[in-house]
Amino acid sequence: MTILMALLSCDLFPVVEQLPTITAQTSGSLIALPYDENFLFKCEAKGNPRPTYRWTKDGMDFDLHKDSHLIIEESSGTFLIPNTKEKTKYQGKYRCYASNKLGTAISEESELIVPSKSQFINYKEKTEPVVVTEGDSVVLECNPPQGIPPWQLYWMTNGSSRHFKLQNERVSMGLNGNLYFSNTLVSDSRDDYCCFASFSRIRTIVQKPRLVLRKRKPSILVPSSHSTTYIKKGEELELECITEGLPTPAVEWIKMLENLPTRTQIKNYGKLLTISNITDQVEGKYMCKAKNDLGEAEHHFQVVVEEPPSWQEEPVKSQLAEIGSDIHIKCSARGKPQPTITWKRNGQPLDDFPSTNYKVLDDRIIILRAEQRDTAVYQCEASNRHGTLLVNANVLVMNHPPLILTRNYLEYATMLGKSVIMDCRVFSSPPATINWLATFLNQKAFCFLVIIETKGLLLIDSTRIVEPPQDMKVKRGSMAELECQVECDPTLRRELEILWMKDGMNILSNFSEGYFTDDGILQIVNVSHSDQGNYTCVVRTSLDQDTASAYITVLDVPDPPVQLTLSELKDRSVRLQWVAASDHNSPITEFIIQYEENHWEPEKWKEIIRVAGSQFSAPLTLYGHINYQFRVIAVNAIGRSHPSMPSKRYKTPPSPDRNPENIKIEGHLPHQMDISWEPLLPVEHNGPGLEYKLSYRLLGVEDSWKEQMMKRHSFVVRDTQTFVPYVVKIQAFNSHGWAPEPRVVTGYSGEDLPLAAPEDVSVEVLNSTLLRVSWSPVPQTALRGHLGGYTVHWWQTQSLLNSKRIPSERQSLTIPGNRSHTMVPGLKPFSEYSLTVNIFNRRGNGPSSSPVSFTTPQGVPEQPPILRATNFQKDSITLVWAPPHETNGFLMGYLLQYQTGMMLTDLSHVTSSISVNFI
């Protein structure tokens, strides 16, 4: 027997090089509050050689040493930004890079947010009063300062230092801070409403409009449109539904197709639904319903529960590999939406390192036949809209003989039976086999790394699967990939064989088409239902073998529903029932019901309703005089099934179901009123002979309705008064009967030009080019139409410099809405002007006010257009210039200056002779 020994003394401490690893960092957002002394950005790392540091700001290099205001910790990458007046320039996103010769690790991104000064001062707004009719709804807007989320928002009165209790069943503060009145009472009339925003160490009071006041069906104030709420699991869900109407509506909350979840709380007099610590079961469709004596209104909310990224499999943060081996870096994350995986090497995108030995497979990198140049820190970032996960994976590629890294600790006693404790940690690539040999040399203990080779006997490692294939679910038509990573003794590497079996049958000999293998990886292209089953990886050498199995589940769209039947047959409704077929391993989430009729649009299928995947019947609301048939489509996470076979036909009896909508009342000319509406669709006629009955009368007058029957969808009422309110209703009729009683709408007859001009026109000259104009509003009775706004006209009459009259060149400025003041810019200095104001409506302009005259003060002259130096002498020159084109006042003289080096001196202080000429 031959024994080969490699002896290494444990008294030596070899140094092993290490890639950089981040040990401390700043992440998330820092808000630069005015009372903080400074803002810390921490970055510390370990490695051998010792790492060096650099920073980026908003993706660009950020050199700490070029800014003397920064406080730098030289022993690490940490620095502080002082809280000074110039801190705004530091706002942005920062990232630290720690590097040594082996690679670069990067920190998570951190952001400094510097709110503007206006967000930290108390301010008041000058506001116009809000005028409403008693019983109407109204909204007072808060608009708190942006930038820092407020700790608290509430409303108060300006004359009280305490919170003024405004909220009740009728009055609510929304989540956005606005104050909503479902209907108004005379007691709501106040002139000191304030919105109070309380921030961290900061308070802001916002003066809001005073409210001056002058039986309605419910409607929804908040939200105003369809709502889809995306919310993270574990957070608190808040759904708000603020209504208007008189009497004050009652609010009811419903979750469609099931009961409200546990932990549901209804707050703020029924207007706010909250659910704490939400889970996937909270997801779904919710409805708020508002009711009073006159009717009801409803609004739907779609709630989608999502998750930030989390590791599905904790990534391996450090790997040591021998040259020529294959390296697998896996980074598998879950989340909703599914996180996007981004790879970097030493902080740079992987695409910046073109290499033929890289293979990127979504959530993993495979480095084939690794070389020493592949040593680096690899970064994986998993991101969705709720956050980002970052991991640094250190990969060290090298071949290194065995090194003993620690001392042996030896305890022994002279007494028989005492134990000997020895420790021998070894670094090598590839991994070394450790054996022990005990000896004593001069009473000193040594440990040895012993490699034993005997004639006829070889000690080898077993063959084993170190990364078995994992169970997986794949879509039909996509590609599946199973991985089977193996370790075996190097002496047997050439004879190692990796086989794949499906349900006990060899794949390559029985199912070769569509399967590909490559170094322990099995790929199945264009997966079909027949590929579902149990897959086994078999690794073997001439001495031993190992196996591991995984199950592939094939996902597909559902099969179409079957056995469609109709029941509960009524004039305007029917119940459709069906039976679900196979869901192909992905639960059915909903069913889509479609209909087709064979008269107006035959063979054209349209959606009528959707129901949850747990329902197998649905009540359907129908139109009259239609010959229906129905079909059902099943939906799961993969997609839609093919449509089912159609049901039997069902024809509904005739007569209109509804009246025209989108009624428009306009007055294009004085003394007439144009009425138009959206006609019923042909499918809504429900029989022959469709006509419309138009009824109208003056608003507030107990008079009989004037009626007209017609087939067209427009009508002109003539000989009306100018701009007076009318009530209008339109009812559909066919040969079989009348539609339901129509709703009543209000509109105005035609407008005419305003009769009066604004009064009390006054001007305030602010400077040589700016003017403030104000006036008294024109009474509503003289407006004779919908208010468009006001127009200010002005023109220069003469220059005060030479008293010369100037031809009239009018300028104008339009001020929309009900305002009574404005600024007029762009005036010429030292001039006399005239100014008028008029009101306008949709019909046109009213008369102008009496002209108001004013003058502007002198302004700064323009600079001389020409300056020349001529006649250069030893101790003198001649300066020649031209006067300014516009002096904007009386010209008093010129200031002449000259400059030598960095000194600027008035010419009046110069002793040398100067010749001055004017041109």
Short mmCIF file of N, CA and C in Angstrom, two decimals, residues 109-201:
data_model
loop_
_atom_site.label_atom_id
_atom_site.label_comp_id
_atom_site.label_asym_id
_atom_site.label_seq_id
_atom_site.Cartn_x
_atom_site.Cartn_y
_atom_site.Cartn_z
N GLU A 109 -31.76 50.69 -3.28
CA GLU A 109 -31.90 52.11 -3.61
C GLU A 109 -32.58 52.86 -2.46
N SER A 110 -32.08 54.06 -2.13
CA SER A 110 -32.69 54.91 -1.11
C SER A 110 -32.92 56.29 -1.71
N GLU A 111 -33.95 56.99 -1.23
CA GLU A 111 -34.36 58.26 -1.83
C GLU A 111 -34.46 59.34 -0.78
N LEU A 112 -33.95 60.54 -1.09
CA LEU A 112 -34.11 61.73 -0.25
C LEU A 112 -35.19 62.60 -0.87
N ILE A 113 -36.24 62.88 -0.10
CA ILE A 113 -37.35 63.72 -0.56
C ILE A 113 -37.30 65.03 0.21
N VAL A 114 -37.21 66.15 -0.52
CA VAL A 114 -37.13 67.47 0.10
C VAL A 114 -38.41 68.23 -0.27
N PRO A 115 -39.38 68.31 0.65
CA PRO A 115 -40.61 69.06 0.34
C PRO A 115 -40.30 70.54 0.16
N SER A 116 -41.12 71.21 -0.66
CA SER A 116 -40.92 72.64 -0.91
C SER A 116 -41.34 73.45 0.32
N LYS A 117 -40.84 74.70 0.38
CA LYS A 117 -41.10 75.54 1.56
C LYS A 117 -42.58 75.78 1.76
N SER A 118 -43.34 75.86 0.67
CA SER A 118 -44.75 76.19 0.78
C SER A 118 -45.53 75.12 1.54
N GLN A 119 -44.91 73.94 1.72
CA GLN A 119 -45.61 72.87 2.42
C GLN A 119 -45.43 72.97 3.94
N PHE A 120 -44.71 73.98 4.45
CA PHE A 120 -44.45 74.06 5.87
C PHE A 120 -44.89 75.39 6.47
N ILE A 121 -45.71 76.17 5.78
CA ILE A 121 -46.12 77.45 6.32
C ILE A 121 -47.63 77.49 6.39
N ASN A 122 -48.13 78.24 7.37
CA ASN A 122 -49.57 78.46 7.45
C ASN A 122 -49.98 79.42 6.35
N TYR A 123 -51.06 79.17 5.70
CA TYR A 123 -51.50 80.07 4.66
C TYR A 123 -53.02 80.11 4.61
N LYS A 124 -53.56 81.18 4.08
CA LYS A 124 -55.00 81.34 3.91
C LYS A 124 -55.30 81.67 2.46
N GLU A 125 -56.42 81.20 2.02
CA GLU A 125 -56.84 81.49 0.66
C GLU A 125 -57.99 82.50 0.69
N LYS A 126 -57.94 83.47 -0.17
CA LYS A 126 -59.09 84.34 -0.35
C LYS A 126 -60.05 83.62 -1.29
N THR A 127 -61.24 83.36 -0.81
CA THR A 127 -62.17 82.53 -1.57
C THR A 127 -63.48 83.25 -1.78
N GLU A 128 -64.14 82.88 -2.86
CA GLU A 128 -65.46 83.40 -3.16
C GLU A 128 -66.50 82.52 -2.48
N PRO A 129 -67.65 83.10 -2.07
CA PRO A 129 -68.69 82.28 -1.42
C PRO A 129 -69.29 81.28 -2.40
N VAL A 130 -69.73 80.14 -1.85
CA VAL A 130 -70.44 79.14 -2.62
C VAL A 130 -71.93 79.35 -2.39
N VAL A 131 -72.67 79.61 -3.46
CA VAL A 131 -74.10 79.88 -3.36
C VAL A 131 -74.86 78.69 -3.92
N VAL A 132 -75.73 78.08 -3.09
CA VAL A 132 -76.51 76.93 -3.52
C VAL A 132 -77.95 77.11 -3.07
N THR A 133 -78.84 76.35 -3.68
CA THR A 133 -80.24 76.32 -3.28
C THR A 133 -80.42 75.31 -2.16
N GLU A 134 -81.22 75.65 -1.17
CA GLU A 134 -81.44 74.74 -0.06
C GLU A 134 -81.93 73.39 -0.59
N GLY A 135 -81.32 72.33 -0.08
CA GLY A 135 -81.63 70.98 -0.54
C GLY A 135 -80.64 70.45 -1.55
N ASP A 136 -79.85 71.34 -2.21
CA ASP A 136 -78.83 70.88 -3.16
C ASP A 136 -77.64 70.30 -2.42
N SER A 137 -76.84 69.48 -3.14
CA SER A 137 -75.58 69.00 -2.58
C SER A 137 -74.48 70.00 -2.91
N VAL A 138 -73.40 69.95 -2.11
CA VAL A 138 -72.27 70.85 -2.35
C VAL A 138 -71.01 70.19 -1.80
N VAL A 139 -69.84 70.54 -2.38
CA VAL A 139 -68.55 70.00 -1.95
C VAL A 139 -67.63 71.17 -1.64
N LEU A 140 -67.04 71.18 -0.41
CA LEU A 140 -65.98 72.14 -0.06
C LEU A 140 -64.65 71.41 -0.14
N GLU A 141 -63.75 71.87 -1.00
CA GLU A 141 -62.47 71.18 -1.21
C GLU A 141 -61.45 71.61 -0.18
N CYS A 142 -60.62 70.64 0.26
CA CYS A 142 -59.58 70.91 1.26
C CYS A 142 -58.24 71.19 0.59
N ASN A 143 -57.80 70.28 -0.30
CA ASN A 143 -56.51 70.40 -1.00
C ASN A 143 -55.37 70.66 -0.03
N PRO A 144 -55.04 69.73 0.89
CA PRO A 144 -53.93 69.96 1.83
C PRO A 144 -52.61 70.00 1.07
N PRO A 145 -51.55 70.59 1.67
CA PRO A 145 -50.25 70.63 1.00
C PRO A 145 -49.78 69.24 0.63
N GLN A 146 -49.18 69.11 -0.54
CA GLN A 146 -48.73 67.81 -1.04
C GLN A 146 -47.28 67.57 -0.63
N GLY A 147 -46.86 66.32 -0.73
CA GLY A 147 -45.44 66.00 -0.50
C GLY A 147 -45.24 65.11 0.70
N ILE A 148 -45.89 65.44 1.85
CA ILE A 148 -45.77 64.63 3.05
C ILE A 148 -47.16 64.19 3.46
N PRO A 149 -47.43 62.89 3.59
CA PRO A 149 -48.77 62.47 3.99
C PRO A 149 -49.13 63.07 5.34
N PRO A 150 -50.32 63.68 5.48
CA PRO A 150 -50.68 64.30 6.76
C PRO A 150 -50.99 63.25 7.81
N TRP A 151 -50.66 63.57 9.05
CA TRP A 151 -51.02 62.68 10.15
C TRP A 151 -52.53 62.72 10.37
N GLN A 152 -53.15 63.93 10.15
CA GLN A 152 -54.56 64.07 10.45
C GLN A 152 -55.16 65.18 9.61
N LEU A 153 -56.38 65.00 9.14
CA LEU A 153 -57.13 66.02 8.44
C LEU A 153 -58.49 66.16 9.12
N TYR A 154 -58.92 67.38 9.40
CA TYR A 154 -60.29 67.58 9.86
C TYR A 154 -60.70 69.01 9.58
N TRP A 155 -62.01 69.25 9.73
CA TRP A 155 -62.59 70.57 9.46
C TRP A 155 -62.94 71.25 10.78
N MET A 156 -62.83 72.58 10.79
CA MET A 156 -63.15 73.36 11.97
C MET A 156 -63.67 74.72 11.51
N THR A 157 -64.13 75.53 12.44
CA THR A 157 -64.50 76.90 12.12
C THR A 157 -63.38 77.83 12.52
N ASN A 158 -63.20 78.89 11.77
CA ASN A 158 -62.06 79.79 11.97
C ASN A 158 -62.11 80.46 13.34
N GLY A 159 -63.32 80.62 13.91
CA GLY A 159 -63.44 81.29 15.19
C GLY A 159 -63.28 80.39 16.37
N SER A 160 -62.99 79.10 16.15
CA SER A 160 -62.87 78.16 17.26
C SER A 160 -61.54 77.46 17.19
N SER A 161 -60.90 77.28 18.33
CA SER A 161 -59.61 76.58 18.39
C SER A 161 -59.80 75.08 18.50
N ARG A 162 -61.03 74.62 18.64
CA ARG A 162 -61.30 73.19 18.76
C ARG A 162 -61.93 72.64 17.48
N HIS A 163 -61.82 71.33 17.35
CA HIS A 163 -62.42 70.66 16.19
C HIS A 163 -63.93 70.88 16.22
N PHE A 164 -64.46 71.45 15.14
CA PHE A 164 -65.89 71.74 15.04
C PHE A 164 -66.58 70.51 14.48
N LYS A 165 -67.51 69.92 15.23
CA LYS A 165 -68.11 68.64 14.84
C LYS A 165 -69.10 68.86 13.71
N LEU A 166 -68.63 68.61 12.47
CA LEU A 166 -69.45 68.86 11.29
C LEU A 166 -70.13 67.59 10.78
N GLN A 167 -69.54 66.42 11.02
CA GLN A 167 -69.98 65.22 10.30
C GLN A 167 -71.20 64.58 10.94
N ASN A 168 -72.11 64.09 10.11
CA ASN A 168 -73.29 63.35 10.53
C ASN A 168 -73.78 62.54 9.34
N GLU A 169 -75.04 62.06 9.40
CA GLU A 169 -75.55 61.27 8.28
C GLU A 169 -75.58 62.08 6.99
N ARG A 170 -75.68 63.39 7.09
CA ARG A 170 -75.86 64.26 5.94
C ARG A 170 -74.54 64.89 5.47
N VAL A 171 -73.58 65.09 6.38
CA VAL A 171 -72.32 65.79 6.09
C VAL A 171 -71.17 64.85 6.38
N SER A 172 -70.22 64.72 5.43
CA SER A 172 -69.10 63.78 5.58
C SER A 172 -67.82 64.39 5.06
N MET A 173 -66.71 64.09 5.74
CA MET A 173 -65.39 64.39 5.21
C MET A 173 -64.86 63.15 4.50
N GLY A 174 -64.52 63.28 3.22
CA GLY A 174 -64.02 62.16 2.45
C GLY A 174 -62.58 61.84 2.79
N LEU A 175 -62.10 60.70 2.29
CA LEU A 175 -60.71 60.30 2.51
C LEU A 175 -59.74 61.29 1.91
N ASN A 176 -60.18 62.05 0.88
CA ASN A 176 -59.32 63.07 0.27
C ASN A 176 -59.34 64.39 1.02
N GLY A 177 -60.11 64.48 2.13
CA GLY A 177 -60.16 65.69 2.92
C GLY A 177 -61.29 66.62 2.57
N ASN A 178 -61.98 66.42 1.44
CA ASN A 178 -63.08 67.29 1.05
C ASN A 178 -64.28 67.09 1.98
N LEU A 179 -65.09 68.16 2.14
CA LEU A 179 -66.29 68.10 2.97
C LEU A 179 -67.50 68.03 2.05
N TYR A 180 -68.30 66.96 2.17
CA TYR A 180 -69.43 66.69 1.28
C TYR A 180 -70.75 66.88 2.03
N PHE A 181 -71.65 67.69 1.44
CA PHE A 181 -73.01 67.86 1.95
C PHE A 181 -73.94 67.08 1.02
N SER A 182 -74.58 66.01 1.52
CA SER A 182 -75.53 65.26 0.69
C SER A 182 -76.71 66.13 0.31
N ASN A 183 -77.13 66.99 1.20
CA ASN A 183 -78.09 68.05 0.92
C ASN A 183 -77.85 69.17 1.92
N THR A 184 -78.30 70.39 1.64
CA THR A 184 -77.97 71.54 2.47
C THR A 184 -79.20 72.09 3.15
N LEU A 185 -78.96 72.63 4.38
CA LEU A 185 -79.97 73.30 5.16
C LEU A 185 -79.56 74.75 5.37
N VAL A 186 -80.51 75.60 5.77
CA VAL A 186 -80.18 76.99 6.04
C VAL A 186 -79.14 77.10 7.15
N SER A 187 -79.16 76.17 8.11
CA SER A 187 -78.22 76.21 9.23
C SER A 187 -76.78 75.94 8.79
N ASP A 188 -76.57 75.41 7.56
CA ASP A 188 -75.22 75.18 7.08
C ASP A 188 -74.54 76.46 6.63
N SER A 189 -75.28 77.56 6.53
CA SER A 189 -74.72 78.81 6.03
C SER A 189 -73.76 79.40 7.06
N ARG A 190 -72.45 79.37 6.74
CA ARG A 190 -71.40 79.93 7.61
C ARG A 190 -70.36 80.60 6.72
N ASP A 191 -69.55 81.46 7.33
CA ASP A 191 -68.50 82.13 6.54
C ASP A 191 -67.10 81.84 7.09
N ASP A 192 -66.95 80.75 7.89
CA ASP A 192 -65.63 80.51 8.50
C ASP A 192 -65.24 79.04 8.48
N TYR A 193 -65.60 78.30 7.38
CA TYR A 193 -65.16 76.91 7.27
C TYR A 193 -63.65 76.85 7.03
N CYS A 194 -62.95 75.99 7.79
CA CYS A 194 -61.50 75.81 7.62
C CYS A 194 -61.18 74.32 7.56
N CYS A 195 -60.24 73.97 6.68
CA CYS A 195 -59.69 72.62 6.65
C CYS A 195 -58.37 72.64 7.40
N PHE A 196 -58.20 71.71 8.35
CA PHE A 196 -57.03 71.70 9.23
C PHE A 196 -56.19 70.48 8.91
N ALA A 197 -54.93 70.68 8.52
CA ALA A 197 -54.00 69.58 8.21
C ALA A 197 -52.90 69.58 9.25
N SER A 198 -52.75 68.47 9.99
CA SER A 198 -51.73 68.36 11.04
C SER A 198 -50.64 67.42 10.57
N PHE A 199 -49.43 67.96 10.38
CA PHE A 199 -48.27 67.16 9.97
C PHE A 199 -47.35 66.94 11.16
N SER A 200 -46.30 66.17 10.95
CA SER A 200 -45.31 65.97 12.01
C SER A 200 -44.63 67.30 12.32
N ARG A 201 -44.91 67.86 13.50
CA ARG A 201 -44.33 69.13 13.97
C ARG A 201 -44.74 70.32 13.12
#
